[in-house]
């Protein structure tokens, strides 16, 4: 049984390029090569790192070449994708599977075009997260696009800044929607927001006659805050040590920066510090053992999540001393690489 998304059980609030895109003529949808040109010129699109997509031979379904995510005809004829890993989370696009389909041999993208010339291009990450790039051709197109989201009946919906997260009965992150975004052909941000009613998530995009088209917008449905979590052994800072390494995924990064507002970013920090820690522990094996081996490992994790957002790869070393003074002291100097228990 699907869970209505209006059942929000917690709202987390924390006080706290000019692009070069080919323009689409009025009332005309873009050919596939132009779709890729537009998306490559859209910074928030994940096309540069996405897995190539393809239709099967008879066109009854489509998937990424790694077969992580399959798109097929769902209820009501809608184009529907389910996240991998038995999450029970799926998204239905606001376009029928039988609508006009676009695919070119050797192309990275596939698309569906609706009767208004709006093109929907789903992109899949190597972790199996799905970003639906919606390309709006002109001011005559609709301002709102509704997506049906199914989640398990025992899941909770938590709002964190502008992100919406689906939390399992055990407190782990099942999946979620990153904060919405929309940009015009010149890279200017267009005001946008999600409205939720029942299982329906509607993205509202406030373009007007003065907007430079095409406009690109998304919902980004994902489940992996990190693209990789692992361990290694080597010499760091002159000391032989075990190290846990973590890299944010594209979806995790979108949730983390949370539209770069003060409240949104603080909410993203919370998500990484809490749900990110649970995701890391769920890796199990040596990673989990190292993370729980001493307080310093949790302290380093929190330091990266809350105090070093642009650190790149997170490296947590077991040789670091347990802090007796908060890691926040001197963080601008030690940058989560402290050498003493109470100083910098």
Tab-separated table of C-alpha atoms in Angstrom:
chain	number	residue	atom	x	y	z
A	1	UNK	CA	0.000	0.000	0.000
A	2	UNK	CA	1.455	3.349	-0.980
A	3	UNK	CA	2.026	5.996	1.643
A	4	UNK	CA	0.405	9.424	1.023
A	5	UNK	CA	3.148	12.007	0.875
A	6	UNK	CA	1.040	14.446	2.845
A	7	UNK	CA	1.746	12.397	5.969
A	8	UNK	CA	4.760	14.444	6.923
A	9	UNK	CA	5.872	13.336	10.356
A	10	UNK	CA	8.716	15.789	10.904
A	11	UNK	CA	9.826	19.090	9.468
A	12	UNK	CA	13.456	19.811	10.127
A	13	UNK	CA	14.132	23.530	10.210
A	14	UNK	CA	17.388	25.053	11.348
A	15	UNK	CA	17.695	28.710	12.118
A	16	UNK	CA	20.361	29.709	11.039
A	17	UNK	CA	28.548	30.525	-16.497
A	18	UNK	CA	26.506	32.110	-18.409
A	19	UNK	CA	25.274	29.003	-20.269
A	20	UNK	CA	25.455	28.397	-23.971
A	21	UNK	CA	22.284	26.456	-24.838
A	22	UNK	CA	20.649	26.087	-28.200
A	23	UNK	CA	17.356	27.974	-28.193
A	24	UNK	CA	14.171	26.214	-29.251
A	25	UNK	CA	11.841	28.040	-31.638
A	26	UNK	CA	8.384	28.834	-30.265
A	27	UNK	CA	6.056	25.814	-30.099
A	28	UNK	CA	8.751	23.387	-31.236
A	29	UNK	CA	10.281	20.548	-29.257
A	30	UNK	CA	14.032	19.914	-29.551
A	31	UNK	CA	15.579	17.035	-31.490
A	32	UNK	CA	17.553	14.580	-29.378
A	33	UNK	CA	20.981	16.007	-30.239
A	34	UNK	CA	19.717	19.421	-29.112
A	35	UNK	CA	18.384	17.850	-25.906
A	36	UNK	CA	21.888	16.673	-25.070
A	37	UNK	CA	23.361	20.078	-25.974
A	38	UNK	CA	20.893	21.792	-23.656
A	39	UNK	CA	21.526	19.408	-20.772
A	40	UNK	CA	25.315	19.579	-21.136
A	41	UNK	CA	24.942	23.358	-20.747
A	42	UNK	CA	22.804	23.027	-17.608
A	43	UNK	CA	25.038	22.799	-14.496
A	44	UNK	CA	22.404	21.126	-12.315
A	45	UNK	CA	21.841	18.354	-14.858
A	46	UNK	CA	23.777	15.151	-14.159
A	47	UNK	CA	24.161	14.269	-17.843
A	48	UNK	CA	27.976	14.370	-17.725
A	49	UNK	CA	28.085	11.537	-15.186
A	50	UNK	CA	24.880	9.664	-16.101
A	51	UNK	CA	24.807	6.135	-17.512
A	52	UNK	CA	23.717	5.852	-21.166
A	53	UNK	CA	20.048	4.916	-21.646
A	54	UNK	CA	18.368	2.709	-24.267
A	55	UNK	CA	15.031	1.199	-25.310
A	56	UNK	CA	14.718	-2.567	-25.665
A	57	UNK	CA	14.189	-4.058	-29.125
A	58	UNK	CA	10.409	-3.890	-29.164
A	59	UNK	CA	10.256	-0.578	-27.279
A	60	UNK	CA	8.175	-1.963	-24.412
A	61	UNK	CA	10.654	-0.753	-21.811
A	62	UNK	CA	13.799	1.300	-21.419
A	63	UNK	CA	16.735	1.138	-19.024
A	64	UNK	CA	20.242	2.318	-18.372
A	65	UNK	CA	22.921	0.067	-19.866
A	66	UNK	CA	23.734	-1.288	-16.386
A	67	UNK	CA	20.056	-2.194	-15.949
A	68	UNK	CA	19.799	-0.510	-12.566
A	69	UNK	CA	16.584	1.327	-13.416
A	70	UNK	CA	13.874	0.245	-15.858
A	71	UNK	CA	11.238	2.590	-17.256
A	72	UNK	CA	8.013	1.033	-18.466
A	73	UNK	CA	4.302	1.637	-18.778
A	74	UNK	CA	2.778	1.917	-15.323
A	75	UNK	CA	-0.707	2.565	-13.968
A	76	UNK	CA	-2.748	4.802	-16.211
A	77	UNK	CA	-0.207	4.410	-18.982
A	78	UNK	CA	2.333	6.685	-17.275
A	79	UNK	CA	6.080	6.245	-17.806
A	80	UNK	CA	7.241	4.765	-14.486
A	81	UNK	CA	10.630	4.001	-12.922
A	82	UNK	CA	11.359	2.122	-9.697
A	83	UNK	CA	14.553	2.684	-7.740
A	84	UNK	CA	16.802	-0.384	-7.371
A	85	UNK	CA	17.532	-2.234	-4.151
A	86	UNK	CA	13.987	-3.207	-3.128
A	87	UNK	CA	13.269	0.249	-1.718
A	88	UNK	CA	9.626	0.085	-2.804
A	89	UNK	CA	9.987	3.641	-4.132
A	90	UNK	CA	8.941	4.548	-7.665
A	91	UNK	CA	8.194	7.663	-9.702
A	92	UNK	CA	5.716	8.095	-12.557
A	93	UNK	CA	6.446	10.861	-15.064
A	94	UNK	CA	3.719	13.254	-16.288
A	95	UNK	CA	3.843	11.697	-19.760
A	96	UNK	CA	2.380	8.443	-21.095
A	97	UNK	CA	4.818	5.739	-22.123
A	98	UNK	CA	3.058	5.599	-25.490
A	99	UNK	CA	3.745	9.275	-26.228
A	100	UNK	CA	6.401	10.272	-28.756
A	101	UNK	CA	9.732	8.651	-27.880
A	102	UNK	CA	13.165	9.880	-28.913
A	103	UNK	CA	16.312	7.758	-29.102
A	104	UNK	CA	19.332	7.879	-31.395
A	105	UNK	CA	21.877	5.032	-31.693
A	106	UNK	CA	24.996	5.964	-29.753
A	107	UNK	CA	23.169	8.686	-27.851
A	108	UNK	CA	23.323	8.880	-24.071
A	109	UNK	CA	19.716	9.937	-23.608
A	110	UNK	CA	16.190	8.808	-24.323
A	111	UNK	CA	13.187	11.090	-24.072
A	112	UNK	CA	9.411	11.272	-24.092
A	113	UNK	CA	7.609	14.259	-25.614
A	114	UNK	CA	4.088	15.262	-24.596
A	115	UNK	CA	1.441	17.058	-26.610
A	116	UNK	CA	2.750	20.467	-25.515
A	117	UNK	CA	6.223	19.860	-26.911
A	118	UNK	CA	7.644	19.400	-23.397
A	119	UNK	CA	10.420	16.799	-23.371
A	120	UNK	CA	11.103	14.540	-20.364
A	121	UNK	CA	14.596	13.048	-20.248
A	122	UNK	CA	15.301	10.681	-17.320
A	123	UNK	CA	18.965	10.320	-16.379
A	124	UNK	CA	20.310	7.541	-14.140
A	125	UNK	CA	23.421	7.749	-11.951
A	126	UNK	CA	25.813	4.861	-11.342
A	127	UNK	CA	24.138	4.457	-7.954
A	128	UNK	CA	20.689	4.065	-9.523
A	129	UNK	CA	19.303	7.506	-8.664
A	130	UNK	CA	16.960	9.118	-11.219
A	131	UNK	CA	16.926	12.748	-12.321
A	132	UNK	CA	14.073	13.684	-14.667
A	133	UNK	CA	15.205	16.618	-16.820
A	134	UNK	CA	12.109	18.459	-18.030
A	135	UNK	CA	12.758	20.705	-21.048
A	136	UNK	CA	10.086	23.369	-21.495
A	137	UNK	CA	10.124	24.912	-24.998
A	138	UNK	CA	8.185	28.168	-24.633
A	139	UNK	CA	5.868	30.316	-22.518
A	140	UNK	CA	2.786	28.491	-23.832
A	141	UNK	CA	3.788	25.305	-22.013
A	142	UNK	CA	2.244	24.417	-18.621
A	143	UNK	CA	3.776	25.863	-15.459
A	144	UNK	CA	3.159	22.724	-13.374
A	145	UNK	CA	4.196	19.070	-13.773
A	146	UNK	CA	2.835	16.335	-11.514
A	147	UNK	CA	4.736	13.167	-10.605
A	148	UNK	CA	3.249	10.202	-8.765
A	149	UNK	CA	5.537	8.873	-6.016
A	150	UNK	CA	4.956	5.488	-4.372
A	151	UNK	CA	6.676	4.660	-1.069
A	152	UNK	CA	6.187	1.785	1.427
A	153	UNK	CA	3.169	2.128	3.725
A	154	UNK	CA	5.353	2.109	6.857
A	155	UNK	CA	7.655	4.892	5.627
A	156	UNK	CA	7.697	8.414	7.003
A	157	UNK	CA	8.123	11.599	4.972
A	158	UNK	CA	10.545	14.112	6.447
A	159	UNK	CA	11.040	17.595	5.043
A	160	UNK	CA	14.615	18.875	5.372
A	161	UNK	CA	14.925	22.357	3.924
A	162	UNK	CA	13.555	22.013	0.394
A	163	UNK	CA	14.316	18.281	0.237
A	164	UNK	CA	11.753	15.574	1.041
A	165	UNK	CA	13.130	12.336	2.486
A	166	UNK	CA	11.429	8.959	2.834
A	167	UNK	CA	12.517	7.243	6.050
A	168	UNK	CA	12.061	3.528	6.707
A	169	UNK	CA	10.652	1.981	9.870
A	170	UNK	CA	14.217	1.351	11.113
A	171	UNK	CA	15.146	5.028	10.731
A	172	UNK	CA	17.253	4.516	7.610
A	173	UNK	CA	16.939	6.573	4.445
A	174	UNK	CA	14.895	4.746	1.790
A	175	UNK	CA	15.012	7.517	-0.798
A	176	UNK	CA	14.045	11.138	-1.253
A	177	UNK	CA	13.579	14.115	-3.515
A	178	UNK	CA	16.410	16.633	-3.684
A	179	UNK	CA	15.401	20.312	-3.644
A	180	UNK	CA	13.813	21.374	-6.949
A	181	UNK	CA	15.606	23.615	-9.422
A	182	UNK	CA	14.868	25.303	-12.757
A	183	UNK	CA	17.041	27.442	-15.055
A	184	UNK	CA	16.499	29.310	-18.310
A	185	UNK	CA	18.670	29.133	-21.440
A	186	UNK	CA	21.055	31.732	-20.007
A	187	UNK	CA	21.533	29.878	-16.746
A	188	UNK	CA	19.306	32.203	-14.743
A	189	UNK	CA	17.503	30.483	-11.885
A	190	UNK	CA	13.726	30.364	-12.297
A	191	UNK	CA	11.633	30.293	-9.090
A	192	UNK	CA	10.301	26.787	-8.534
A	193	UNK	CA	8.818	24.709	-5.738
A	194	UNK	CA	7.184	21.383	-4.913
A	195	UNK	CA	3.548	21.101	-3.850
A	196	UNK	CA	2.504	17.758	-2.354
A	197	UNK	CA	-0.984	16.279	-2.178
A	198	UNK	CA	-1.478	12.597	-1.453
A	199	UNK	CA	1.001	10.670	-3.606
A	200	UNK	CA	1.334	13.520	-6.095
A	201	UNK	CA	4.364	15.803	-6.146
A	202	UNK	CA	3.805	18.797	-8.424
A	203	UNK	CA	6.683	21.013	-9.494
A	204	UNK	CA	5.598	24.608	-10.123
A	205	UNK	CA	7.907	26.650	-12.370
A	206	UNK	CA	7.338	30.414	-12.459
A	207	UNK	CA	8.534	31.386	-15.946
A	208	UNK	CA	6.926	34.193	-17.951
A	209	UNK	CA	6.969	35.860	-21.393
A	210	UNK	CA	10.346	37.445	-20.641
A	211	UNK	CA	11.995	34.115	-19.841
A	212	UNK	CA	14.678	32.928	-22.266
A	213	UNK	CA	13.696	29.433	-23.375
A	214	UNK	CA	14.198	26.543	-23.157
A	215	UNK	CA	13.748	26.170	-19.415
A	216	UNK	CA	15.130	23.012	-17.789
A	217	UNK	CA	13.735	21.751	-14.477
A	218	UNK	CA	13.779	18.524	-12.498
A	219	UNK	CA	12.722	16.302	-9.772
A	220	UNK	CA	15.764	14.288	-8.612
A	221	UNK	CA	14.758	11.040	-6.869
A	222	UNK	CA	17.602	9.232	-5.130
A	223	UNK	CA	18.564	6.934	-2.290
A	224	UNK	CA	22.358	7.147	-1.975
A	225	UNK	CA	23.962	10.050	-0.153
A	226	UNK	CA	27.373	8.567	-0.940
A	227	UNK	CA	28.592	7.190	-4.253
A	228	UNK	CA	31.309	5.160	-2.537
A	229	UNK	CA	32.176	4.093	1.014
A	230	UNK	CA	35.295	2.041	1.632
A	231	UNK	CA	38.413	1.463	3.685
A	232	UNK	CA	42.138	1.259	3.085
A	233	UNK	CA	45.415	1.112	4.961
A	234	UNK	CA	48.439	3.310	4.362
A	235	UNK	CA	50.715	6.053	5.584
A	236	UNK	CA	48.931	9.313	6.343
A	237	UNK	CA	50.696	12.276	7.895
A	238	UNK	CA	53.674	10.000	8.517
A	239	UNK	CA	51.611	7.407	10.400
A	240	UNK	CA	50.475	3.961	9.251
A	241	UNK	CA	46.726	3.913	9.772
A	242	UNK	CA	43.390	2.515	8.704
A	243	UNK	CA	41.228	4.982	6.796
A	244	UNK	CA	37.523	5.073	5.933
A	245	UNK	CA	36.834	6.985	2.711
A	246	UNK	CA	33.507	8.452	1.606
A	247	UNK	CA	32.463	10.327	-1.531
A	248	UNK	CA	29.170	12.174	-1.901
A	249	UNK	CA	26.919	11.110	-4.766
A	250	UNK	CA	25.369	13.619	-7.173
A	251	UNK	CA	22.048	13.199	-5.370
A	252	UNK	CA	23.717	13.428	-1.953
A	253	UNK	CA	25.419	16.640	-2.986
A	254	UNK	CA	22.101	18.112	-4.184
A	255	UNK	CA	20.515	17.283	-0.820
A	256	UNK	CA	23.586	18.587	1.040
A	257	UNK	CA	23.748	22.051	-0.516
A	258	UNK	CA	19.920	22.274	-0.398
A	259	UNK	CA	19.521	25.287	-2.712
A	260	UNK	CA	22.362	27.064	-0.880
A	261	UNK	CA	20.108	29.005	1.482
A	262	UNK	CA	21.186	29.285	5.108
A	263	UNK	CA	18.259	27.224	6.397
A	264	UNK	CA	18.464	24.784	3.485
A	265	UNK	CA	22.199	24.223	3.799
A	266	UNK	CA	21.932	23.725	7.555
A	267	UNK	CA	19.230	21.114	6.910
A	268	UNK	CA	21.492	19.404	4.389
A	269	UNK	CA	24.255	19.294	6.975
A	270	UNK	CA	21.884	17.607	9.410
A	271	UNK	CA	20.912	15.003	6.809
A	272	UNK	CA	24.550	14.118	6.137
A	273	UNK	CA	25.494	14.032	9.818
A	274	UNK	CA	22.577	11.818	10.831
A	275	UNK	CA	21.310	9.776	7.879
A	276	UNK	CA	24.722	9.811	6.204
A	277	UNK	CA	26.253	8.204	9.302
A	278	UNK	CA	23.572	5.501	9.249
A	279	UNK	CA	24.255	4.878	5.555
A	280	UNK	CA	27.962	4.525	6.262
A	281	UNK	CA	27.358	2.066	9.105
A	282	UNK	CA	25.036	0.062	6.867
A	283	UNK	CA	28.045	-0.675	4.672
A	284	UNK	CA	28.923	-3.214	7.357
A	285	UNK	CA	32.102	-5.286	7.516
A	286	UNK	CA	35.411	-3.540	8.052
A	287	UNK	CA	33.953	-0.098	7.362
A	288	UNK	CA	31.458	-0.428	10.197
A	289	UNK	CA	34.084	-1.878	12.536
A	290	UNK	CA	36.462	1.014	11.867
A	291	UNK	CA	33.741	3.657	12.237
A	292	UNK	CA	32.795	2.250	15.649
A	293	UNK	CA	36.387	1.607	16.758
A	294	UNK	CA	36.811	4.928	18.586
A	295	UNK	CA	34.956	8.211	19.210
A	296	UNK	CA	37.365	10.067	16.971
A	297	UNK	CA	35.869	8.409	13.889
A	298	UNK	CA	32.395	9.775	14.644
A	299	UNK	CA	33.914	13.138	15.479
A	300	UNK	CA	35.730	13.251	12.137
A	301	UNK	CA	32.535	12.278	10.319
A	302	UNK	CA	30.592	15.092	12.002
A	303	UNK	CA	33.399	17.518	11.261
A	304	UNK	CA	33.168	16.738	7.543
A	305	UNK	CA	29.359	16.785	7.474
A	306	UNK	CA	28.976	19.999	9.478
A	307	UNK	CA	32.246	21.861	9.142
A	308	UNK	CA	33.973	20.944	5.865
A	309	UNK	CA	31.345	20.856	3.106
A	310	UNK	CA	33.794	21.267	0.230
A	311	UNK	CA	36.420	18.792	1.385
A	312	UNK	CA	36.055	16.416	-1.571
A	313	UNK	CA	36.747	12.843	-0.465
A	314	UNK	CA	36.150	12.398	3.252
A	315	UNK	CA	39.047	10.525	4.890
A	316	UNK	CA	38.591	9.393	8.484
A	317	UNK	CA	41.838	8.087	10.008
A	318	UNK	CA	41.895	5.801	13.023
A	319	UNK	CA	45.159	7.254	14.336
A	320	UNK	CA	43.545	10.614	15.177
A	321	UNK	CA	43.075	11.293	18.881
A	322	UNK	CA	39.630	11.332	20.434
A	323	UNK	CA	38.655	14.949	20.973
A	324	UNK	CA	38.275	16.103	24.557
A	325	UNK	CA	37.395	19.546	23.254
A	326	UNK	CA	34.778	20.034	20.532
A	327	UNK	CA	36.102	19.521	17.009
A	328	UNK	CA	34.587	22.916	16.180
A	329	UNK	CA	37.477	24.563	18.022
A	330	UNK	CA	40.049	25.538	15.420
A	331	UNK	CA	38.171	23.829	12.580
A	332	UNK	CA	39.235	26.575	10.163
A	333	UNK	CA	42.822	25.553	10.835
A	334	UNK	CA	42.743	21.778	11.398
A	335	UNK	CA	39.997	21.161	8.775
A	336	UNK	CA	39.055	17.881	10.458
A	337	UNK	CA	42.732	16.783	10.548
A	338	UNK	CA	43.515	17.619	14.153
A	339	UNK	CA	46.706	16.412	15.796
A	340	UNK	CA	45.810	16.953	19.462
A	341	UNK	CA	42.822	16.025	21.605
A	342	UNK	CA	41.989	19.555	22.711
A	343	UNK	CA	43.646	21.911	20.228
A	344	UNK	CA	44.219	22.380	16.528
